[in-house]
Short mmCIF file of C-alpha atoms in Angstrom, two decimals:
data_model
loop_
_atom_site.label_atom_id
_atom_site.label_comp_id
_atom_site.label_asym_id
_atom_site.label_seq_id
_atom_site.Cartn_x
_atom_site.Cartn_y
_atom_site.Cartn_z
CA MET A 1 -17.14 25.44 38.75
CA ALA A 2 -19.54 28.30 38.16
CA ILE A 3 -19.42 30.04 34.80
CA LYS A 4 -18.18 33.62 35.09
CA ASN A 5 -17.89 36.40 32.54
CA ALA A 6 -14.56 38.01 31.66
CA PHE A 7 -13.48 41.62 31.32
CA TYR A 8 -10.76 42.53 28.82
CA ALA A 9 -9.40 46.02 28.22
CA GLN A 10 -6.64 47.80 26.34
CA SER A 11 -4.51 50.45 27.99
CA GLY A 12 -1.94 53.08 27.10
CA GLY A 13 -0.56 53.72 23.64
CA VAL A 14 -1.84 51.13 21.19
CA THR A 15 0.28 49.09 18.77
CA ALA A 16 0.05 47.39 15.40
CA VAL A 17 -0.59 44.08 17.17
CA ILE A 18 -2.49 44.79 20.39
CA ASN A 19 -5.66 43.61 18.67
CA ALA A 20 -3.91 40.31 17.95
CA SER A 21 -3.70 39.88 21.73
CA ALA A 22 -7.40 40.72 21.99
CA CYS A 23 -8.04 38.07 19.35
CA GLY A 24 -6.02 35.58 21.42
CA VAL A 25 -8.03 36.36 24.56
CA ILE A 26 -11.47 36.23 22.93
CA GLU A 27 -10.89 33.18 20.73
CA THR A 28 -9.42 31.21 23.63
CA ALA A 29 -12.25 32.20 25.97
CA ARG A 30 -14.78 31.05 23.35
CA LYS A 31 -13.24 27.59 23.46
CA HIS A 32 -14.19 27.26 27.15
CA PRO A 33 -17.93 28.01 27.39
CA ASP A 34 -18.14 25.72 30.42
CA ARG A 35 -15.89 28.12 32.38
CA ILE A 36 -16.17 31.54 30.75
CA GLY A 37 -19.48 33.06 29.72
CA LYS A 38 -19.19 36.31 27.81
CA VAL A 39 -16.11 38.41 27.26
CA TYR A 40 -16.87 42.06 27.91
CA ALA A 41 -14.38 44.60 26.55
CA GLY A 42 -13.91 47.87 28.34
CA HIS A 43 -14.83 50.86 26.20
CA ASN A 44 -11.67 52.95 26.49
CA GLY A 45 -9.82 50.66 28.85
CA ILE A 46 -10.38 50.63 32.59
CA ILE A 47 -12.58 53.69 32.18
CA GLY A 48 -15.10 51.39 30.54
CA ALA A 49 -15.29 49.37 33.75
CA LEU A 50 -15.62 52.46 35.95
CA LYS A 51 -18.35 53.97 33.76
CA GLU A 52 -20.06 50.61 33.19
CA GLU A 53 -19.49 50.92 29.46
CA LEU A 54 -18.95 47.28 28.56
CA ILE A 55 -18.79 46.02 24.98
CA ASP A 56 -20.40 42.64 24.42
CA THR A 57 -17.90 40.80 22.20
CA SER A 58 -20.23 37.79 21.96
CA LEU A 59 -22.17 39.79 19.36
CA GLU A 60 -19.17 39.73 17.02
CA SER A 61 -18.79 36.90 14.54
CA ASP A 62 -15.83 34.53 14.64
CA ASP A 63 -14.63 36.02 11.35
CA ASP A 64 -14.72 39.57 12.72
CA ILE A 65 -12.81 38.56 15.84
CA ARG A 66 -10.28 36.75 13.64
CA ALA A 67 -9.87 39.99 11.60
CA LEU A 68 -8.44 41.63 14.73
CA LEU A 69 -5.23 39.74 13.90
CA HIS A 70 -4.51 42.15 11.06
CA THR A 71 -6.07 45.35 12.43
CA PRO A 72 -3.96 48.08 14.10
CA GLY A 73 -5.09 50.54 16.75
CA GLY A 74 -7.21 49.60 19.75
CA ALA A 75 -10.42 47.93 18.60
CA PHE A 76 -12.26 48.70 21.84
CA GLY A 77 -10.63 52.01 22.71
CA SER A 78 -7.71 52.58 25.06
CA CYS A 79 -6.95 55.10 27.79
CA ARG A 80 -4.29 56.55 30.03
CA HIS A 81 -5.79 56.26 33.49
CA LYS A 82 -3.78 55.01 36.41
CA LEU A 83 -5.55 53.67 39.47
CA LYS A 84 -4.19 55.01 42.72
CA ASN A 85 -3.66 52.75 45.71
CA ILE A 86 -6.81 51.45 47.39
CA SER A 87 -6.02 53.55 50.46
CA GLU A 88 -5.84 56.70 48.31
CA ASN A 89 -8.90 56.20 46.15
CA ARG A 90 -11.17 53.52 47.55
CA ARG A 91 -14.19 54.79 45.59
CA GLU A 92 -12.75 53.59 42.26
CA TYR A 93 -12.19 50.09 43.60
CA GLU A 94 -15.65 49.99 45.15
CA ARG A 95 -17.04 51.04 41.80
CA LEU A 96 -15.14 48.27 40.02
CA ILE A 97 -16.58 45.73 42.43
CA GLU A 98 -20.09 47.06 41.86
CA VAL A 99 -19.69 46.74 38.09
CA PHE A 100 -18.05 43.32 38.30
CA GLN A 101 -20.79 42.04 40.60
CA ALA A 102 -23.54 43.50 38.44
CA HIS A 103 -22.21 41.74 35.35
CA ASP A 104 -20.97 38.55 37.03
CA ILE A 105 -17.34 39.16 36.07
CA GLY A 106 -14.82 36.74 37.53
CA TYR A 107 -11.88 37.21 35.14
CA PHE A 108 -9.91 40.38 34.45
CA PHE A 109 -7.42 40.72 31.57
CA TYR A 110 -5.59 44.04 31.18
CA ASN A 111 -3.51 44.57 28.06
CA GLY A 112 -0.78 47.19 28.42
CA GLY A 113 2.70 48.30 29.49
CA GLY A 114 4.31 48.95 32.85
CA ASP A 115 1.70 51.36 34.22
CA SER A 116 -1.05 49.06 32.96
CA GLN A 117 0.49 46.05 34.68
CA ASP A 118 0.44 48.14 37.85
CA THR A 119 -3.29 48.67 37.33
CA ALA A 120 -3.75 44.95 36.76
CA TYR A 121 -1.89 44.19 39.98
CA LYS A 122 -4.00 46.64 41.97
CA VAL A 123 -7.19 45.09 40.63
CA SER A 124 -5.88 41.67 41.67
CA GLN A 125 -5.64 42.96 45.23
CA ILE A 126 -9.41 43.45 45.34
CA ALA A 127 -9.79 39.76 46.19
CA ASP A 128 -7.63 40.09 49.28
CA LYS A 129 -8.40 43.61 50.46
CA MET A 130 -12.06 44.03 49.56
CA GLY A 131 -13.38 40.50 49.54
CA TYR A 132 -14.34 40.16 45.90
CA PRO A 133 -13.00 37.05 44.15
CA ILE A 134 -11.61 37.85 40.71
CA THR A 135 -8.84 36.21 38.73
CA CYS A 136 -6.53 38.85 37.28
CA ILE A 137 -3.91 38.36 34.56
CA GLY A 138 -1.92 41.10 32.83
CA VAL A 139 -1.33 40.91 29.08
CA PRO A 140 1.98 42.52 28.02
CA LYS A 141 2.14 45.21 25.36
CA THR A 142 4.43 48.13 24.72
CA VAL A 143 6.31 49.43 21.71
CA ASP A 144 8.98 50.70 24.12
CA ASN A 145 10.07 47.10 24.85
CA ASP A 146 10.78 48.06 28.44
CA LEU A 147 8.81 45.52 30.48
CA PRO A 148 11.05 43.35 32.68
CA PHE A 149 11.15 39.54 32.78
CA THR A 150 10.13 39.14 29.14
CA ASP A 151 12.57 38.74 26.28
CA CYS A 152 10.59 41.26 24.26
CA CYS A 153 7.24 43.02 24.38
CA PRO A 154 4.44 42.50 21.88
CA GLY A 155 4.24 45.62 19.74
CA PHE A 156 7.97 46.25 19.70
CA GLY A 157 8.99 43.90 16.89
CA SER A 158 6.67 45.58 14.42
CA VAL A 159 7.82 49.08 15.38
CA ALA A 160 11.43 47.90 15.09
CA LYS A 161 10.72 46.53 11.61
CA TYR A 162 9.07 49.81 10.57
CA ILE A 163 11.94 51.97 11.89
CA ALA A 164 14.67 49.78 10.40
CA THR A 165 12.88 49.79 7.05
CA SER A 166 12.18 53.53 7.13
CA THR A 167 15.79 54.28 8.04
CA LEU A 168 17.03 52.14 5.16
CA GLU A 169 14.65 53.63 2.60
CA ALA A 170 15.07 57.26 3.68
CA SER A 171 18.85 56.85 3.71
CA LEU A 172 18.82 55.83 0.05
CA ASP A 173 16.80 58.95 -0.72
CA ILE A 174 19.25 61.23 1.13
CA LYS A 175 22.30 59.52 -0.36
CA SER A 176 21.03 60.01 -3.90
CA MET A 177 20.63 63.79 -3.44
CA CYS A 178 23.29 64.77 -0.91
CA ASP A 179 25.79 66.23 -3.38
CA THR A 180 23.49 69.15 -4.20
CA SER A 181 20.77 68.97 -1.57
CA THR A 182 20.08 67.62 1.94
CA LYS A 183 23.13 66.40 3.83
CA VAL A 184 21.65 65.65 7.26
CA PHE A 185 18.48 63.67 7.94
CA ILE A 186 17.13 63.16 11.46
CA LEU A 187 14.42 60.60 12.27
CA GLU A 188 12.78 60.98 15.67
CA VAL A 189 11.39 57.77 17.16
CA MET A 190 9.54 56.80 20.33
CA GLY A 191 11.32 55.69 23.50
CA ARG A 192 11.09 57.78 26.66
CA HIS A 193 13.65 56.10 28.89
CA ALA A 194 14.76 53.08 26.87
CA GLY A 195 16.46 53.16 23.47
CA TRP A 196 15.17 49.91 22.00
CA ILE A 197 13.27 51.55 19.13
CA ALA A 198 16.16 53.86 18.26
CA ALA A 199 18.49 50.85 18.33
CA SER A 200 16.33 49.07 15.76
CA GLY A 201 17.20 51.78 13.24
CA GLY A 202 20.74 50.42 13.44
CA LEU A 203 19.66 47.27 11.62
CA ALA A 204 19.48 49.33 8.40
CA GLY A 205 23.26 49.22 7.98
CA GLU A 206 26.02 46.92 9.17
CA THR A 207 29.35 48.23 7.95
CA GLU A 208 31.30 51.45 8.54
CA GLY A 209 29.81 54.35 6.63
CA GLU A 210 26.38 52.77 6.20
CA PRO A 211 23.48 54.68 7.78
CA PRO A 212 22.34 55.34 10.38
CA HIS A 213 25.58 57.11 11.18
CA ILE A 214 24.35 58.27 14.59
CA ILE A 215 21.85 56.78 17.04
CA LEU A 216 20.90 58.78 20.13
CA PHE A 217 19.82 56.67 23.11
CA PRO A 218 18.19 57.80 26.39
CA GLU A 219 20.74 55.57 28.17
CA ILE A 220 23.68 57.65 26.91
CA PRO A 221 23.89 61.30 28.09
CA PHE A 222 23.71 63.66 25.14
CA ASP A 223 26.99 65.47 24.42
CA ARG A 224 26.34 68.37 22.07
CA GLU A 225 29.93 68.82 20.94
CA ALA A 226 30.50 65.10 20.33
CA PHE A 227 27.24 64.91 18.36
CA LEU A 228 28.10 67.88 16.14
CA ALA A 229 31.62 66.60 15.56
CA ARG A 230 30.25 63.23 14.46
CA VAL A 231 27.71 64.87 12.13
CA ASP A 232 30.39 67.01 10.51
CA PHE A 233 32.74 64.04 10.12
CA CYS A 234 30.06 61.94 8.42
CA VAL A 235 29.11 64.70 6.00
CA LYS A 236 32.75 65.20 5.02
CA GLU A 237 33.58 61.48 4.89
CA TYR A 238 30.40 60.00 3.38
CA GLY A 239 28.67 63.03 1.89
CA TYR A 240 25.69 62.81 4.22
CA CYS A 241 24.64 61.90 7.77
CA VAL A 242 21.55 59.98 8.92
CA VAL A 243 20.55 60.26 12.58
CA VAL A 244 17.99 58.16 14.47
CA ALA A 245 17.10 59.95 17.69
CA SER A 246 15.04 58.66 20.58
CA GLU A 247 12.44 61.13 21.84
CA GLY A 248 13.92 60.49 25.30
CA ALA A 249 17.43 61.71 24.48
CA GLN A 250 18.61 63.67 27.50
CA TYR A 251 21.50 65.63 28.91
CA GLU A 252 23.69 64.28 31.69
CA ASP A 253 21.61 66.11 34.30
CA GLY A 254 18.49 64.27 33.16
CA ARG A 255 16.86 67.10 31.21
CA PHE A 256 15.17 65.92 28.03
CA LEU A 257 16.24 67.60 24.82
CA ALA A 258 12.56 67.71 23.93
CA ASP A 259 10.95 68.55 27.29
CA ALA A 260 7.64 70.21 26.35
CA GLY A 261 7.04 71.41 29.92
CA ALA A 262 3.90 69.35 30.57
CA LYS A 263 2.88 66.00 32.07
CA ASP A 264 0.69 63.23 30.65
CA ALA A 265 -2.06 61.35 32.51
CA PHE A 266 0.49 58.92 34.00
CA GLY A 267 2.64 61.81 35.29
CA HIS A 268 5.34 61.40 32.66
CA THR A 269 7.07 64.41 31.11
CA GLN A 270 5.38 65.31 27.83
CA LEU A 271 7.98 65.15 25.10
CA GLY A 272 7.87 66.97 21.81
CA GLY A 273 10.42 67.75 19.16
CA VAL A 274 13.88 66.27 19.65
CA ALA A 275 14.36 66.14 15.85
CA PRO A 276 13.84 69.88 15.23
CA ALA A 277 15.96 70.67 18.30
CA LEU A 278 18.83 68.64 16.86
CA ALA A 279 18.31 70.09 13.40
CA ASN A 280 18.56 73.57 14.82
CA MET A 281 21.87 72.67 16.47
CA VAL A 282 23.20 71.40 13.15
CA LYS A 283 22.06 74.51 11.31
CA GLN A 284 23.55 76.94 13.81
CA ALA A 285 26.85 75.14 14.34
CA LEU A 286 27.53 73.58 10.95
CA GLY A 287 25.21 75.17 8.43
CA HIS A 288 24.43 71.89 6.67
CA LYS A 289 21.13 71.59 4.85
CA TYR A 290 18.87 69.23 6.75
CA HIS A 291 15.50 67.50 6.87
CA TRP A 292 13.85 65.87 9.83
CA ALA A 293 10.86 63.60 10.36
CA VAL A 294 8.90 62.31 13.34
CA ALA A 295 7.70 58.72 13.03
CA ASP A 296 5.12 59.37 15.78
CA TYR A 297 1.91 57.31 15.45
CA LEU A 298 2.97 55.94 12.06
CA GLN A 299 5.54 53.66 13.67
CA ARG A 300 3.13 52.04 16.09
CA SER A 301 0.19 51.68 13.68
CA ALA A 302 2.01 50.27 10.63
CA ARG A 303 0.29 46.88 10.54
CA HIS A 304 1.01 46.62 6.80
CA ILE A 305 4.68 45.97 7.60
CA ALA A 306 4.28 44.12 10.91
CA SER A 307 6.76 41.50 12.01
CA ALA A 308 5.37 37.98 11.73
CA THR A 309 7.20 37.11 14.95
CA ASP A 310 5.48 40.01 16.72
CA VAL A 311 2.01 39.06 15.49
CA GLU A 312 2.51 35.47 16.62
CA GLN A 313 3.77 36.49 20.05
CA ALA A 314 1.00 39.06 20.57
CA TYR A 315 -1.64 36.40 19.92
CA ALA A 316 0.22 33.91 22.11
CA VAL A 317 0.26 36.11 25.23
CA GLY A 318 -3.48 36.77 24.89
CA LYS A 319 -4.14 33.06 24.59
CA ALA A 320 -1.81 32.27 27.50
CA ALA A 321 -3.50 34.85 29.74
CA VAL A 322 -6.83 33.02 29.48
CA GLU A 323 -5.21 29.63 29.96
CA MET A 324 -3.42 30.88 33.10
CA ALA A 325 -6.68 32.20 34.50
CA LEU A 326 -8.43 28.90 33.86
CA GLU A 327 -5.61 27.13 35.71
CA GLY A 328 -6.42 29.28 38.74
CA LYS A 329 -3.29 31.40 38.54
CA GLN A 330 -3.48 34.92 39.91
CA ALA A 331 -1.67 38.24 39.47
CA LEU A 332 0.67 37.04 36.73
CA MET A 333 1.75 38.27 33.31
CA PRO A 334 2.63 35.90 30.46
CA THR A 335 6.19 36.47 29.27
CA ILE A 336 8.19 35.56 26.19
CA VAL A 337 11.22 33.40 26.94
CA ARG A 338 14.01 33.21 24.36
CA GLU A 339 15.29 29.65 24.20
CA GLN A 340 17.85 30.31 21.49
CA ALA A 341 18.76 33.12 19.11
CA SER A 342 19.57 31.28 15.88
CA PRO A 343 17.36 29.80 14.75
CA TYR A 344 15.10 31.86 16.98
CA GLN A 345 13.03 29.79 19.38
CA TRP A 346 10.79 31.04 22.15
CA LYS A 347 8.15 29.87 24.57
CA ILE A 348 5.67 31.39 27.02
CA GLY A 349 6.71 31.94 30.64
CA GLU A 350 5.20 33.94 33.47
CA ALA A 351 6.11 36.71 35.91
CA PRO A 352 4.35 38.10 39.01
CA LEU A 353 2.57 41.41 38.46
CA SER A 354 3.93 42.67 41.78
CA GLU A 355 7.43 42.62 40.28
CA VAL A 356 6.51 43.73 36.76
CA ALA A 357 4.52 46.84 37.74
CA ASN A 358 6.23 50.19 37.21
CA GLN A 359 9.57 48.68 36.23
CA GLU A 360 11.52 49.71 33.12
CA LYS A 361 14.01 47.53 31.28
CA LYS A 362 16.64 49.68 29.63
CA MET A 363 19.11 48.59 27.00
CA PRO A 364 22.17 46.76 28.34
CA ILE A 365 25.26 48.91 27.97
CA HIS A 366 26.99 46.19 25.94
CA TYR A 367 24.32 46.68 23.25
CA ILE A 368 25.68 50.19 22.59
CA THR A 369 29.02 50.88 20.90
CA ASP A 370 31.80 52.53 22.88
CA ASP A 371 31.30 55.88 21.15
CA GLY A 372 27.63 55.86 22.22
CA PHE A 373 26.35 56.32 18.66
CA GLY A 374 25.67 52.78 17.43
CA ILE A 375 24.65 49.22 18.23
CA THR A 376 26.92 46.23 18.82
CA GLN A 377 26.73 42.76 17.31
CA ASP A 378 25.12 41.51 20.52
CA CYS A 379 22.33 44.00 19.96
CA ARG A 380 21.90 42.92 16.34
CA THR A 381 21.69 39.31 17.45
CA TYR A 382 18.95 40.24 19.91
CA LEU A 383 16.95 42.44 17.52
CA ALA A 384 17.16 40.52 14.24
CA PRO A 385 14.67 37.70 14.98
CA LEU A 386 12.12 40.15 16.41
CA ILE A 387 11.63 41.82 13.01
CA SER A 388 11.68 38.53 11.17
CA GLY A 389 8.94 37.45 8.80
CA GLU A 390 6.10 39.23 7.06
CA SER A 391 2.46 39.08 8.07
CA PHE A 392 0.71 41.15 5.45
CA PRO A 393 -2.94 42.01 6.03
CA PRO A 394 -5.47 41.28 3.31
CA PHE A 395 -5.97 44.20 0.93
CA GLU A 396 -9.16 45.47 -0.61
CA ASN A 397 -9.37 48.22 -3.23
CA GLY A 398 -5.68 48.86 -2.70
CA LEU A 399 -5.95 49.41 1.07
CA PRO A 400 -5.50 47.12 4.07
CA LYS A 401 -8.73 45.45 5.12
CA VAL A 402 -9.45 45.96 8.82
CA ALA A 403 -11.97 44.62 11.32
CA LYS A 404 -15.17 46.61 11.70
CA LEU A 405 -16.78 45.58 14.94
CA LYS A 406 -20.27 46.42 16.19
CA ASN A 407 -18.92 47.33 19.63
CA GLU A 408 -22.39 47.30 21.16
CA LEU A 409 -22.56 48.21 24.83
CA VAL A 410 -24.44 46.01 27.26
CA GLU A 411 -27.34 47.50 29.15
CA LYS A 412 -26.27 49.26 32.31
CA LYS A 413 -27.47 47.70 35.55
CA LEU A 414 -26.29 50.34 38.01
CA ARG A 415 -28.33 53.46 38.54
CA THR A 416 -25.49 55.69 39.71
CA PRO A 417 -23.22 57.18 37.02
CA PHE A 418 -19.52 57.45 37.83
CA GLU A 419 -17.46 60.59 37.42
CA LEU A 420 -13.70 60.28 37.08
#
């Protein structure tokens, strides 16, 4: 078979381990020089393909590629750009074909969440609808843990570990001062429509009275009076109250508590500030002294406390994506299949991109306690192995050592620039 080059790109919000998937893709491709030539990385995701801004990863040493395993962020740049259907925006697909042809690209690996898997699926349709042969495999990634067909999503386990740890540590701080100082602490975490990250905060405590005392899930309609009653009870009973709130907490009519009144590039409601909104409710209704914090980018970039399970799985799906492509498979996404919970065992499976795209996996209702404010034992059993193990990065001068790539762009071959 003819040797073809590969295109790899990162998409959407990055994670502590997305570069581990990149490492898996590039290292595996390098083991098959008889089938795959160079691996080009898109500068800023799919935009790099459209603008013909391709990073030549062959110029990076094996050691530098290996360092991606312990480097957070997106090493090649990511983006939020959703391809429309071919019938709606044919020019973008024609441009992709021009770039792919110009650089002899026959493999496409797109590393992202639900919207990104939709992009990967649409690119796979080029072969059928526009007559350009390209093997397309999606590589799963999302801290939200909401992709279907996979037991968990690379990126989630490390966020879960960070949130569980932060909840535990902050709770000890609040508890030690609550008699004369702060009585209510609210931690806002990511999770637009699915409460997986918020649920992970529940691992910080197991018995009655241990924090977090309240978890707010997008799956459970927010009841202001029930929330305030629970806060007041906890303060009176335990001396303090720790709340972990998903950014996607919403009222029964679907309105987000933190609706900022804007949309992002994927058309999703821009969220901002569920923690201060809740704190204001507490202040006005109960008068308790409070503090709040937003984990924000810290939770998804905390490679220093990444889950060893997560790092291993992130690398594995990148490796599997290349192996699937070499087997001639098309329009698939590698998945993680849980074989047993204790001891935790998993393997790689696969799912069709046509069914993965634009789907969201929410928390099962039996993972949430009857009062809507906590997690059940079933949920703990599911979450516990995903935060298991430590995978500390190397440190230098007291700070984590990260990959520093050249990220040199290949020479453009097309004369016409492309405007988004």
